[in-house]
Coordinates of C-alpha atoms and ligand atoms in Angstrom, one line a residue:
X1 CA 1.2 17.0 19.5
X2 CA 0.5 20.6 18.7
X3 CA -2.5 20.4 15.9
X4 CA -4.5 23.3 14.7
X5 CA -7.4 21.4 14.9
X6 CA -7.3 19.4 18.2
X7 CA -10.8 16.9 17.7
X8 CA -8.5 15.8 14.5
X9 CA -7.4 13.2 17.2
X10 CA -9.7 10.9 18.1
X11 CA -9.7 7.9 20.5
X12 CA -12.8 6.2 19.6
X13 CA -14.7 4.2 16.6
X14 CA -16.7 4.9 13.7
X15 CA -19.8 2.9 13.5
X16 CA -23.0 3.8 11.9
X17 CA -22.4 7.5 11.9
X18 CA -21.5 7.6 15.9
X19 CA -18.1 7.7 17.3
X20 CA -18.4 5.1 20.0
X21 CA -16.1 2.8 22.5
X22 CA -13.3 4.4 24.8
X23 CA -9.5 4.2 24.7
X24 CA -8.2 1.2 25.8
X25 CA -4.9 0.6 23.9
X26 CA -2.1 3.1 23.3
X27 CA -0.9 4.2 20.3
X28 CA 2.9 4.9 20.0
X29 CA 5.1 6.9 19.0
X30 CA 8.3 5.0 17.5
X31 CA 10.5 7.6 18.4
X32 CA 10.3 7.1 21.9
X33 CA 7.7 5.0 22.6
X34 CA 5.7 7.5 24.2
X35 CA 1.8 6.9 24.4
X36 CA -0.1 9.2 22.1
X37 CA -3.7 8.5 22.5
X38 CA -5.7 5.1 22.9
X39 CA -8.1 3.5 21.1
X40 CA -10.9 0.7 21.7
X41 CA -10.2 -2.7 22.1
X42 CA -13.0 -3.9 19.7
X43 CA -13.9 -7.4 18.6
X44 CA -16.3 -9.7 16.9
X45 CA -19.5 -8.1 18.6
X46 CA -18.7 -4.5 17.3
X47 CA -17.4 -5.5 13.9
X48 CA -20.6 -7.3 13.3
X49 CA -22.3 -4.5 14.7
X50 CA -20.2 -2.6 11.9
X51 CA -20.8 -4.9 9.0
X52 CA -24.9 -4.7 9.8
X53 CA -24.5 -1.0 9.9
X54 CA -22.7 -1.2 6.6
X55 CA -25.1 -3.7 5.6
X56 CA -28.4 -1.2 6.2
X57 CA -26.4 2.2 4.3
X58 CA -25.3 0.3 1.4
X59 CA -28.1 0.6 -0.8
X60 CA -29.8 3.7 -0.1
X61 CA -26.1 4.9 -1.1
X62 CA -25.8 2.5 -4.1
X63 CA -29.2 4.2 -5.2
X64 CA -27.6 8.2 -5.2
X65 CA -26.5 9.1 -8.3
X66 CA -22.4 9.2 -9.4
X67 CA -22.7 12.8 -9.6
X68 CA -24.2 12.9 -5.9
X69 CA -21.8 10.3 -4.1
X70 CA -18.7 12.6 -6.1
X71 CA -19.9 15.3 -4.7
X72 CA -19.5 14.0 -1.4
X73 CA -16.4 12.6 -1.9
X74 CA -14.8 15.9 -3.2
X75 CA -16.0 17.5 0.2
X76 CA -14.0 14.7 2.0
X77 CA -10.8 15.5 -0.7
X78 CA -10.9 18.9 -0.7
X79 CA -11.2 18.5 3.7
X80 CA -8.4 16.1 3.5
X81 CA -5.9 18.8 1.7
X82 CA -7.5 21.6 4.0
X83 CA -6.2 19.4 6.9
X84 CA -3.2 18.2 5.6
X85 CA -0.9 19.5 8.1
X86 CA -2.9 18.0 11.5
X87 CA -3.0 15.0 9.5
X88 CA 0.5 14.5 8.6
X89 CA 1.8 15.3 12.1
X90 CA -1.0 12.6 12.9
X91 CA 0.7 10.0 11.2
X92 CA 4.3 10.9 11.9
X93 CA 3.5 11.0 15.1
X94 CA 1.9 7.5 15.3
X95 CA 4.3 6.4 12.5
X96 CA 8.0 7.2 12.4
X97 CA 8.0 8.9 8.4
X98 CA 9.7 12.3 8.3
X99 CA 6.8 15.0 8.3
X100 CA 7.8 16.2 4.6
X101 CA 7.2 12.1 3.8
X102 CA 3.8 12.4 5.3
X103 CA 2.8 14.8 3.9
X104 CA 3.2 13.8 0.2
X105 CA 1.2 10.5 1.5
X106 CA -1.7 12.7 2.9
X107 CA -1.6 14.3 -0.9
X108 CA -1.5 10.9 -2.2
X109 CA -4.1 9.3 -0.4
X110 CA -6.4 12.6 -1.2
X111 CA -6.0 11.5 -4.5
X112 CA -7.4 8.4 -4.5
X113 CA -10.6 10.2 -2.8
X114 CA -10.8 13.1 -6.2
X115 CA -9.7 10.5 -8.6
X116 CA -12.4 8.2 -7.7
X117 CA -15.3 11.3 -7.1
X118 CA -14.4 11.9 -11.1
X119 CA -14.0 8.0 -12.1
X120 CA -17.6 7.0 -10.5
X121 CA -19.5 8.9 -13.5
X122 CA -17.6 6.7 -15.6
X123 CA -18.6 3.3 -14.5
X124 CA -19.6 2.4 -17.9
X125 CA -21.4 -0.9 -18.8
X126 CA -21.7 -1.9 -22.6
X127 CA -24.1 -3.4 -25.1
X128 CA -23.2 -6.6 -27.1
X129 CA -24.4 -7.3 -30.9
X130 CA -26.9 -10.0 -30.4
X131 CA -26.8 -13.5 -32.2
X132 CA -30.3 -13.4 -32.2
X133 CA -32.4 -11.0 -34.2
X134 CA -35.2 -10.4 -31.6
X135 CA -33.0 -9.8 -28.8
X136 CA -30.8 -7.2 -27.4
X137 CA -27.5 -7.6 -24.9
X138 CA -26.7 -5.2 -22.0
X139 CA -23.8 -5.3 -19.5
X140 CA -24.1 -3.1 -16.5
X141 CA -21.7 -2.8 -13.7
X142 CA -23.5 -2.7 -9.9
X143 CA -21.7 -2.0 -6.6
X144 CA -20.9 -5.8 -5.0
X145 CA -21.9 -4.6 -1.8
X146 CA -20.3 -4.4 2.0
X147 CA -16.2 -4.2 1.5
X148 CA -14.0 -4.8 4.4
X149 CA -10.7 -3.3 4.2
X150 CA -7.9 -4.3 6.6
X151 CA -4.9 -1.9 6.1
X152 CA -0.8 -1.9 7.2
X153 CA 1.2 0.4 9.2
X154 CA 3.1 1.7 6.5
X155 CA 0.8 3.8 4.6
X156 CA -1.4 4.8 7.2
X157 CA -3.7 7.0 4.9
X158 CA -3.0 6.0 1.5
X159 CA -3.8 2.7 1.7
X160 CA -7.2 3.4 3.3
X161 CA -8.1 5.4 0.9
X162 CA -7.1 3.2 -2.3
X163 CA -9.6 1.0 -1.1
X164 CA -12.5 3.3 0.4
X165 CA -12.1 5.5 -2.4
X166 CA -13.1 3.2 -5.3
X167 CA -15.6 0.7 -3.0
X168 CA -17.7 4.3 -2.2
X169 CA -17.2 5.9 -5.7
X170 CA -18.9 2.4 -6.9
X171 CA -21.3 2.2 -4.1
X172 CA -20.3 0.0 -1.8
X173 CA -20.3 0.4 2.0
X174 CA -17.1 -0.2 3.6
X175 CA -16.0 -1.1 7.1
X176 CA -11.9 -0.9 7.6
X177 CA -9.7 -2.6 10.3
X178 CA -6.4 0.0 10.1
X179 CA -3.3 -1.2 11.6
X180 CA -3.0 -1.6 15.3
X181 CA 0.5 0.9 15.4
X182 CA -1.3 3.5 13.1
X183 CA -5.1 4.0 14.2
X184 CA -5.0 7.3 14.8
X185 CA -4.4 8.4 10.6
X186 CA -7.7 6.1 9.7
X187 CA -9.7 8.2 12.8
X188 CA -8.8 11.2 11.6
X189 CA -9.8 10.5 8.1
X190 CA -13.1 9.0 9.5
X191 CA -14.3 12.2 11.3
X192 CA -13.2 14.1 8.0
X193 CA -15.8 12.2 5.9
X194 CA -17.9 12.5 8.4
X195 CA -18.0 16.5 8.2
X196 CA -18.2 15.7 4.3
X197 CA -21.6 14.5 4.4
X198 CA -21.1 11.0 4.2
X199 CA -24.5 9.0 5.0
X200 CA -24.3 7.1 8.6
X201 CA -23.0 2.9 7.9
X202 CA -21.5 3.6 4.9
X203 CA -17.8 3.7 6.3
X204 CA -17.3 2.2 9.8
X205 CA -13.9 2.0 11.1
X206 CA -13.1 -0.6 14.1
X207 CA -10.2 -1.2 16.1
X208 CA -8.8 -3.5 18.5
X209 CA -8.2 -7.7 17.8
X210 CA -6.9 -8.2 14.3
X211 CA -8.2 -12.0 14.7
X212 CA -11.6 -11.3 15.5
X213 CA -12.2 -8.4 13.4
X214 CA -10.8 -10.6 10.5
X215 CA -12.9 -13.6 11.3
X216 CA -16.1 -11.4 11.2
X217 CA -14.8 -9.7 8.0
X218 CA -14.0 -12.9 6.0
X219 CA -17.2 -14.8 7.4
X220 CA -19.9 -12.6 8.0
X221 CA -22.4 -13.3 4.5
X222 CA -23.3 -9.8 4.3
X223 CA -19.0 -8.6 2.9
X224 CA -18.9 -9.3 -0.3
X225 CA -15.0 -8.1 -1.1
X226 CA -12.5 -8.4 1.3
X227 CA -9.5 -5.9 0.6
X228 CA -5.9 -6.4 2.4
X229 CA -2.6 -4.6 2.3
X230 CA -0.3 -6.7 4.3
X231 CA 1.7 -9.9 5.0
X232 CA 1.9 -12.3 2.6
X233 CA 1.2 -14.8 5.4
X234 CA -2.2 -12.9 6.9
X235 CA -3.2 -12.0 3.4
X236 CA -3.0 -16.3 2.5
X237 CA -4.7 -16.5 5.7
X238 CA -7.6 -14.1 4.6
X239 CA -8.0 -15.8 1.7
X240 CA -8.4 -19.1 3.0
X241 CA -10.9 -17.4 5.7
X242 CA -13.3 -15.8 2.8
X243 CA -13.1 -19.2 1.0
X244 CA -15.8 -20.1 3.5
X245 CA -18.4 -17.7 1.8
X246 CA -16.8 -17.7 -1.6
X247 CA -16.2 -13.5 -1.0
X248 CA -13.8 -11.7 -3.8
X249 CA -10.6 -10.9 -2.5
X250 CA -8.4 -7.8 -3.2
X251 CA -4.8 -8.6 -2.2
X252 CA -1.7 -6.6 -2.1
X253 CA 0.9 -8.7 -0.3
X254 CA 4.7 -9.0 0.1
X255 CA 7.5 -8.4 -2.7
X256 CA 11.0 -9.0 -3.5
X257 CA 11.9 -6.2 -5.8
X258 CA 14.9 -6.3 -7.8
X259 CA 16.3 -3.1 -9.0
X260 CA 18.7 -3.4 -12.2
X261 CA 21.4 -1.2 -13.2
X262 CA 22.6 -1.8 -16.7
X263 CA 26.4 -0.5 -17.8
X264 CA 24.7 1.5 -20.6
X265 CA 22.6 3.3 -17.7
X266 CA 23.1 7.0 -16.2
X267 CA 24.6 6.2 -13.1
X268 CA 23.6 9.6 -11.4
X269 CA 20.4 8.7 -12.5
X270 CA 20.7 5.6 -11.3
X271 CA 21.5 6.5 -7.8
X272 CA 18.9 9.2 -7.3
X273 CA 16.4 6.2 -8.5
X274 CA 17.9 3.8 -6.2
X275 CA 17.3 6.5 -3.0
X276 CA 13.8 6.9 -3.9
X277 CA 12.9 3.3 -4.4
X278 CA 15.0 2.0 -1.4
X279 CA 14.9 4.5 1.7
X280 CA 11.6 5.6 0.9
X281 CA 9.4 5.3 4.6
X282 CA 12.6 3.8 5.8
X283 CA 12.6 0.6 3.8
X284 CA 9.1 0.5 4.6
X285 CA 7.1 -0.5 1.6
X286 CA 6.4 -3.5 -0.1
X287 CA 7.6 -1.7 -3.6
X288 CA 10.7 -0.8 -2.2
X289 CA 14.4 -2.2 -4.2
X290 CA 14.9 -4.9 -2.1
X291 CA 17.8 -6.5 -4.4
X292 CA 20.3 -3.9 -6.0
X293 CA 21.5 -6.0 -9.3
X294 CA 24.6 -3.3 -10.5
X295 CA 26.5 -4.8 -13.6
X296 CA 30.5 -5.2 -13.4
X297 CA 31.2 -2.2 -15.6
X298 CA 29.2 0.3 -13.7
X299 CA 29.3 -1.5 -10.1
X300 CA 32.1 0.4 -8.5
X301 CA 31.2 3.8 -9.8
X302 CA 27.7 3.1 -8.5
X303 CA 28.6 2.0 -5.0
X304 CA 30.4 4.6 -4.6
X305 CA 28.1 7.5 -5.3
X306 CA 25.4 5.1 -3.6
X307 CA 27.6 5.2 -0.4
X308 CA 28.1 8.6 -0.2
X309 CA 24.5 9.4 -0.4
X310 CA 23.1 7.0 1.8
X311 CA 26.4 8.4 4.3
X312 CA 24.6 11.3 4.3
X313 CA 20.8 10.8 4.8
X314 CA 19.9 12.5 8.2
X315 CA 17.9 10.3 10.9
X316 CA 16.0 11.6 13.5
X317 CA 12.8 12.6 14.6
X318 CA 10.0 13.0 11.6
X319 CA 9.0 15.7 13.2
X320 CA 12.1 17.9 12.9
X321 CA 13.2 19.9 10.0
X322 CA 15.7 18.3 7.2
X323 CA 15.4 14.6 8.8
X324 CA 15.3 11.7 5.7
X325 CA 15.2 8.8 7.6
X326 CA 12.9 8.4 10.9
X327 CA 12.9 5.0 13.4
X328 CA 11.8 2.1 12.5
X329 CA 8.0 0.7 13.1
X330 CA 8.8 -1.3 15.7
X331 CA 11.5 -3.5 17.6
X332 CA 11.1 -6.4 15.2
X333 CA 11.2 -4.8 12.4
X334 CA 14.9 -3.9 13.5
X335 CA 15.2 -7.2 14.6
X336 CA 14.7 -8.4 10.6
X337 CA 17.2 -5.9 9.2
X338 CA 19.6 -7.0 11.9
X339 CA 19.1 -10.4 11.0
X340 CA 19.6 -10.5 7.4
X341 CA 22.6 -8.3 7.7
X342 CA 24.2 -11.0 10.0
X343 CA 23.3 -13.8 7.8
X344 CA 24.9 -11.5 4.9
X345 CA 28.2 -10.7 6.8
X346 CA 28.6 -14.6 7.5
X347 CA 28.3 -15.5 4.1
X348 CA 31.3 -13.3 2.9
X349 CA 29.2 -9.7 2.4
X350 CA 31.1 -6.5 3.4
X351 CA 29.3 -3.5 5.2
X352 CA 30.1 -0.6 3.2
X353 CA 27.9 2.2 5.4
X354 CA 26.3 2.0 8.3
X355 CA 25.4 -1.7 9.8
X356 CA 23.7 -1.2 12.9
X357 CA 21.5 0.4 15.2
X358 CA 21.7 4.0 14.9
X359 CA 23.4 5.8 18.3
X360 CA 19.7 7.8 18.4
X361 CA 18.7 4.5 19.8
X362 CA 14.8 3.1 20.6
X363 CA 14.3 1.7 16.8
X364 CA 16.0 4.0 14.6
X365 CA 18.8 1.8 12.2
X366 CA 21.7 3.3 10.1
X367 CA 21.1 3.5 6.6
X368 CA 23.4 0.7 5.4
X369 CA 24.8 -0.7 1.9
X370 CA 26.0 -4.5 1.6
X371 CA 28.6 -4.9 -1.0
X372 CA 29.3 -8.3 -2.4
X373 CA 26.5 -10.0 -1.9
X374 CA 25.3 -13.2 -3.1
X375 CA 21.9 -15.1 -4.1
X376 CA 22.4 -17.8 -0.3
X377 CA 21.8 -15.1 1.4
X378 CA 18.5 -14.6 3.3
X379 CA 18.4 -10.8 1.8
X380 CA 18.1 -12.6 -1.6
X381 CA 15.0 -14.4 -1.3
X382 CA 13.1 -12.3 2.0
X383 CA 11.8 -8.7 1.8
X384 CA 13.9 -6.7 4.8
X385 CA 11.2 -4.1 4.9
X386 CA 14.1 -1.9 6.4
X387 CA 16.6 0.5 5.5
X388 CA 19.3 -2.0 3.9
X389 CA 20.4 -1.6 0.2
X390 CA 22.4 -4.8 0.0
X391 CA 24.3 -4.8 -4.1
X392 CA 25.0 -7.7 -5.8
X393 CA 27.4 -7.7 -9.2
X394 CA 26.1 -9.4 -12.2
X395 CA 27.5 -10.2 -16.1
X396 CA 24.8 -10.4 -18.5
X397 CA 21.3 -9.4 -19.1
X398 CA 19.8 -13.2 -19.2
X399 CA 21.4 -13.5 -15.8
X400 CA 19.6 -10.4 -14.0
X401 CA 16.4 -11.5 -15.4
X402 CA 16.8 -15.0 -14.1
X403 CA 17.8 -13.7 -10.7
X404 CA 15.2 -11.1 -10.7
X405 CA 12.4 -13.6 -11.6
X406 CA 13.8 -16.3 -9.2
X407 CA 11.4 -15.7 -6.6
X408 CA 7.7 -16.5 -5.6
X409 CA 6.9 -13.0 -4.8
X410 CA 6.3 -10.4 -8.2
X411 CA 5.0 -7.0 -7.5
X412 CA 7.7 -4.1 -8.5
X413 CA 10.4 -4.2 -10.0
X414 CA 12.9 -1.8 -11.8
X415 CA 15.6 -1.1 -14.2
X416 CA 18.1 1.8 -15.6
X417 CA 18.9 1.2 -19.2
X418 CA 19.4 3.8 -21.9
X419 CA 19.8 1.0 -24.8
X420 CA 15.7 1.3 -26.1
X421 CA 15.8 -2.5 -27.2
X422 CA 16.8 -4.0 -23.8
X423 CA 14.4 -1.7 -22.1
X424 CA 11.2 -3.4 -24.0
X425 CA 13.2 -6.9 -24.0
X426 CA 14.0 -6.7 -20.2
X427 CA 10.5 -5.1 -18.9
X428 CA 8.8 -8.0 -20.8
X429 CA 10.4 -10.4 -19.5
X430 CA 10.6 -9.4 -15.9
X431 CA 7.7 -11.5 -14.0
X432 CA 6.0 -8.7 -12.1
X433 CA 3.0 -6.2 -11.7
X434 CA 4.7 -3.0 -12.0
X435 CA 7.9 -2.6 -13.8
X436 CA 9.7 1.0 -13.0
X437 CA 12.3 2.0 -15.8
X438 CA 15.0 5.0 -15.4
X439 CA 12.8 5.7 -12.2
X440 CA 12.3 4.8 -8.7
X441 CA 8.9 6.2 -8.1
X442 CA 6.1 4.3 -9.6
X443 CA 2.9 4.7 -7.3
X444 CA 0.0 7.4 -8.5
X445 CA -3.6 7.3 -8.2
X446 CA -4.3 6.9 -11.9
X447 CA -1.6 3.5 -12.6
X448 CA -2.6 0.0 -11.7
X449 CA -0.8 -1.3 -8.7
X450 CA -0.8 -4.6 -7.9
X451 CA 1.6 -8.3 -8.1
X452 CA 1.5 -11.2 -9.4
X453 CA 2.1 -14.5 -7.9
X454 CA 2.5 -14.5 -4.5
X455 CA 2.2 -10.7 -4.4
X456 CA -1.6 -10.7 -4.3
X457 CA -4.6 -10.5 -6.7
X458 CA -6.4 -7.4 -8.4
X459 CA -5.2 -3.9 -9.1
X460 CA -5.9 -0.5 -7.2
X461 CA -6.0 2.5 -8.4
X462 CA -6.2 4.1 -12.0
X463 CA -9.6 2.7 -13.4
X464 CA -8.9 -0.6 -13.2
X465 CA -9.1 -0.3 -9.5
X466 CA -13.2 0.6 -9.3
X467 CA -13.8 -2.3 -11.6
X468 CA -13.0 -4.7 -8.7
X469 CA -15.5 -2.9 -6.5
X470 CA -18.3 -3.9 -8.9
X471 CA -20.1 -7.0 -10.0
X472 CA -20.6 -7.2 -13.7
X473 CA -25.1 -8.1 -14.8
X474 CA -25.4 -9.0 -18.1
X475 CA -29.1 -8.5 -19.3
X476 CA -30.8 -10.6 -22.0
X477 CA -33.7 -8.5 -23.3
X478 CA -35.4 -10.9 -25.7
X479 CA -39.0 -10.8 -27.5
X480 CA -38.6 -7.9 -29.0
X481 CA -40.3 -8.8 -32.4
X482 CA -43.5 -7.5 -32.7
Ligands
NDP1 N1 2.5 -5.3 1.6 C1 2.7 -4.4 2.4 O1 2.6 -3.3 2.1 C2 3.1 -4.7 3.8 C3 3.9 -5.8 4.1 N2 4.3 -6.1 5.3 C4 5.2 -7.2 5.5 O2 4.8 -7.9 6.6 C5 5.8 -8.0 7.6 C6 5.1 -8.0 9.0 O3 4.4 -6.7 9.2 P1 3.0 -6.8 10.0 O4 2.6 -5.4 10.4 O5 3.1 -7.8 11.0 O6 2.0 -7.2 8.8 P2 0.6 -7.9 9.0 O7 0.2 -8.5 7.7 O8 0.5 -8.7 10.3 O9 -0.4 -6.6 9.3 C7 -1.2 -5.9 8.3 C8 -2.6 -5.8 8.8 O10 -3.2 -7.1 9.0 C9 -3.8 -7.2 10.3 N3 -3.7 -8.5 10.7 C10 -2.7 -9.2 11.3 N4 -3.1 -10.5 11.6 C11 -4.4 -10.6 11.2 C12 -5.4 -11.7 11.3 N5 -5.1 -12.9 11.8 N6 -6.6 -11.4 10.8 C13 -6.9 -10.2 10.2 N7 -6.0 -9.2 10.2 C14 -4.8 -9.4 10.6 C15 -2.9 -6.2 11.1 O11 -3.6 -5.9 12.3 P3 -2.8 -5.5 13.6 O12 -1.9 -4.4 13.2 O13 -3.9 -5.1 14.6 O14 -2.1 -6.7 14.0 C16 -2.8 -5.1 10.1 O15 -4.0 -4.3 10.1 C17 6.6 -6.7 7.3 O16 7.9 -6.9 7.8 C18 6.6 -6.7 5.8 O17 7.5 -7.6 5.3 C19 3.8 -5.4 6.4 C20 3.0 -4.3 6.2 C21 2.6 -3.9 4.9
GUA2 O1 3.9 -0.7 0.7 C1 2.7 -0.7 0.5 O2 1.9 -1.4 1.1 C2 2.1 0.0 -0.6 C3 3.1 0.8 -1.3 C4 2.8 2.2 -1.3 C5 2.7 2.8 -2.7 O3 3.7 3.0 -3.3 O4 1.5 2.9 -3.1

């Protein structure tokens, strides 16, 4: 890996302000599977070692002022975007998502660093008319202390910083767990606040044993909010884990996401929304169309313009010019897209491209489209988290919705309509966190994102997203009669 800056790529932890531990276990490169770097093998000692750390910055840094802890967070923003190159060969590298991809996350995930530097002045409390003449009522918000973070493999910056971002913008201390496949992204980022000025303890970042770092992070009194990206099964698991201490949670879990196409909709339109949303980092994301609901009138015209485009998406290496699509995360993750496509093809679906592992090999997958496909089907009810856009035909508007609700999961979904009453009647009704309409591209810094049901609990990003990061104190101040 050729980087202009070379120490960008680290092998070791963060924890209170010294880089400590030696590499232990490799980090891949899905391409090939060719070791990168290694990291430590951390566990429960060093994570609680982390926490304390945390524990001792947190409130000399809650004490700074806004404008002081912005200040340092624009350094890390503004060092981010100076590195963004080293960074996004970093993570393509580590990751599998074409270089062009990761760089529009490293922008994205900077964002969530200058977004919150400007929303921490603005943590306003309020004061409440009192029902009693000699008092007076004041709300104030205060950081709620120690954050752990535990982040996926899909977003390995961006979903780092949507969580430090807002938890040191409040004034929390934070200690992350990235992803086991994608250390190397959160490292980088770590020695880049670092050279910002951040105070030692106030972000640790610890690798190694998922199950041991989690334990410490759910259990350990001193965490107050425990924040995951993930599995909806780890994330349940998390949950039940911080039960034990009675710690918020921040949860953004699984989702199913339907993506509509009405008759009355611009089918060109359509299509270009239908790329973005579903081959975006592969497949890879939890807001990705997982469900392509195209009504009879416009079905055939859209699968055929779908088809063509997704015939011609270019898979390869991330690292080399014009390539769309890059491998696959890992050989189960193929494994999952291979098996819902066989559970599809047995139930009567037709593959229209693509199908099966790509001739590049290792785990890169063909782009594929599934044509008549029906609600049995595992793709109906599972998330693929893979390059599959599987289409099913539908009649009438009550229809889609019941479909597109009929599931426990409720995070994005989206719809192409030009007809202004369905677009208010259908985004109303859909059950989800984030409804997408004419577009396929809903995530930026300054939106809510976040499900309901099983999806998870809380919102990040926009300012909605620091509020979680803070414990509201309501003040009585009484006697005030002479
Ligand atoms: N909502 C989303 O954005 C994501 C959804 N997923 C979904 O989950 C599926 C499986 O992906 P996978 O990577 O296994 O997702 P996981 O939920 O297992 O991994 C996400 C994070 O949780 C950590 N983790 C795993 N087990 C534990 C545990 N017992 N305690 C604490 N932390 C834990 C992982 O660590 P480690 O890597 O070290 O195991 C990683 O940092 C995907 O196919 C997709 O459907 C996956 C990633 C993101
Ligand atoms: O897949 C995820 O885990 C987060 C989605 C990325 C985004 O759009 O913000």
């Amino acid at each position: 890996m050729q980087l202009k800056d070379s120490s960008l790529l680290v092998e070791a932890c963060f924890i209170d302000g010294a880089w400590v531990g030696e590499g232990a276990t490799p980090v891949t490169n899905p391409v090939n599977g060719a070791v990168i770097a290694k990291v430590p093998h951390f566990g429960a000692e060093e994570t609680t070692r982390a926490v304390e750390a945390a524990g001792r910055a947190q409130a000399g840094w809650a004490k700074r002022t806004a404008k002081e802890r912005a200040g340092i967070l624009r350094r890390w923003f503004d060092l981010i975007i100076a590195n963004r190159d080293d960074l996004a060969l970093i993570m393509t590298s580590e990751q599998g998502k074409p270089l062009a991809e990761a760089r529009g996350e490293i922008d994205y995930a900077a964002a969530f660093i200058e977004f919150y530097a400007e929303e921490a002045k603005r943590l306003y409390g309020e004061t409440i008319p009192s029902p009693w003449p000699n008092a007076r009522m004041v709300v104030i918000r205060q950081p709620v202390g120690v954050v752990a973070a535990i982040t996926p493999w899909n977003f390995p910056a961006a979903m780092i910083t949507r969580k430090v971002g807002p938890a040191l913008a409040a004034g929390c201390a934070a200690v992350v767990k990235p992803a086991g496949e994608t250390p190397l992204t959160a490292l980088a980022l770590g020695l880049l606040a670092e050279r910002a000025g951040l105070p030692a303890g106030v972000l640790n970042i610890v690798t190694g044993s998922a199950k041991d770092i989690g334990r410490v992070m759910t259990e350990h009194p001193l965490v107050k909010l425990i924040s995951f990206t993930g599995s909806t099964e780890v994330g349940k698991l998390l949950m039940r884990q911080a039960a034990s201490t009675v710690k918020k949670v921040g949860l953004e879990l699984g989702g199913n996401a339907p993506f509509i196409v009405f008759d009355d909709a611009d089918v060109d339109a359509a299509v270009e929304g239908a790329m973005a949303s579903k081959f975006r980092n592969m497949g890879q994301t939890c807001v990705c169309a997982n469900r392509l609901y195209v009504q009879a009138g416009i079905h055939d015209a859209f699968v055929e313009k779908l088809a063509a485009r997704v015939k011609a998406l270019k898979v390869g290496d991330g690292t080399e010019a014009g390539i769309e699509q890059g491998p696959l995360i890992t050989d189960a993750a193929v494994a999952k897209v291979e098996e819902h496509i066989a559970d599809a093809l047995s139930k009567g679906a037709e593959v229209l491209v693509g199908g099966k592992r790509h001739p590049l090999g290792h785990t890169f997958f063909e782009p594929t489209v599934l044509t008549h496909v029906k609600k049995d089907m595992m793709i109906a009810r599972e998330e693929t988290f893979g390059p599959l856009a599987p289409v099913f035909r539908f009649e009438t508007e009550a229809d889609v919705i019941a479909q597109s609700n009929d599931t426990e999961f409720g995070l994005a979904a989206y719809f192409f309509s030009r007809d202004i009453g369905r677009i208010f009647r259908v985004a109303e009704a859909l059950e989800y966190g984030i409804v997408g309409v004419n577009s396929g591209l809903i995530s930026t810094e300054v939106a809510p994102f976040g499900g309901v049901k099983e999806s998870g609990i809380g919102r990040e990003g926009s300012r909605h997203g620091i509020e979680e990061y803070t414990e509201l104190k309501y003040m009585l101040l009484a006697g005030l009669d002479k």
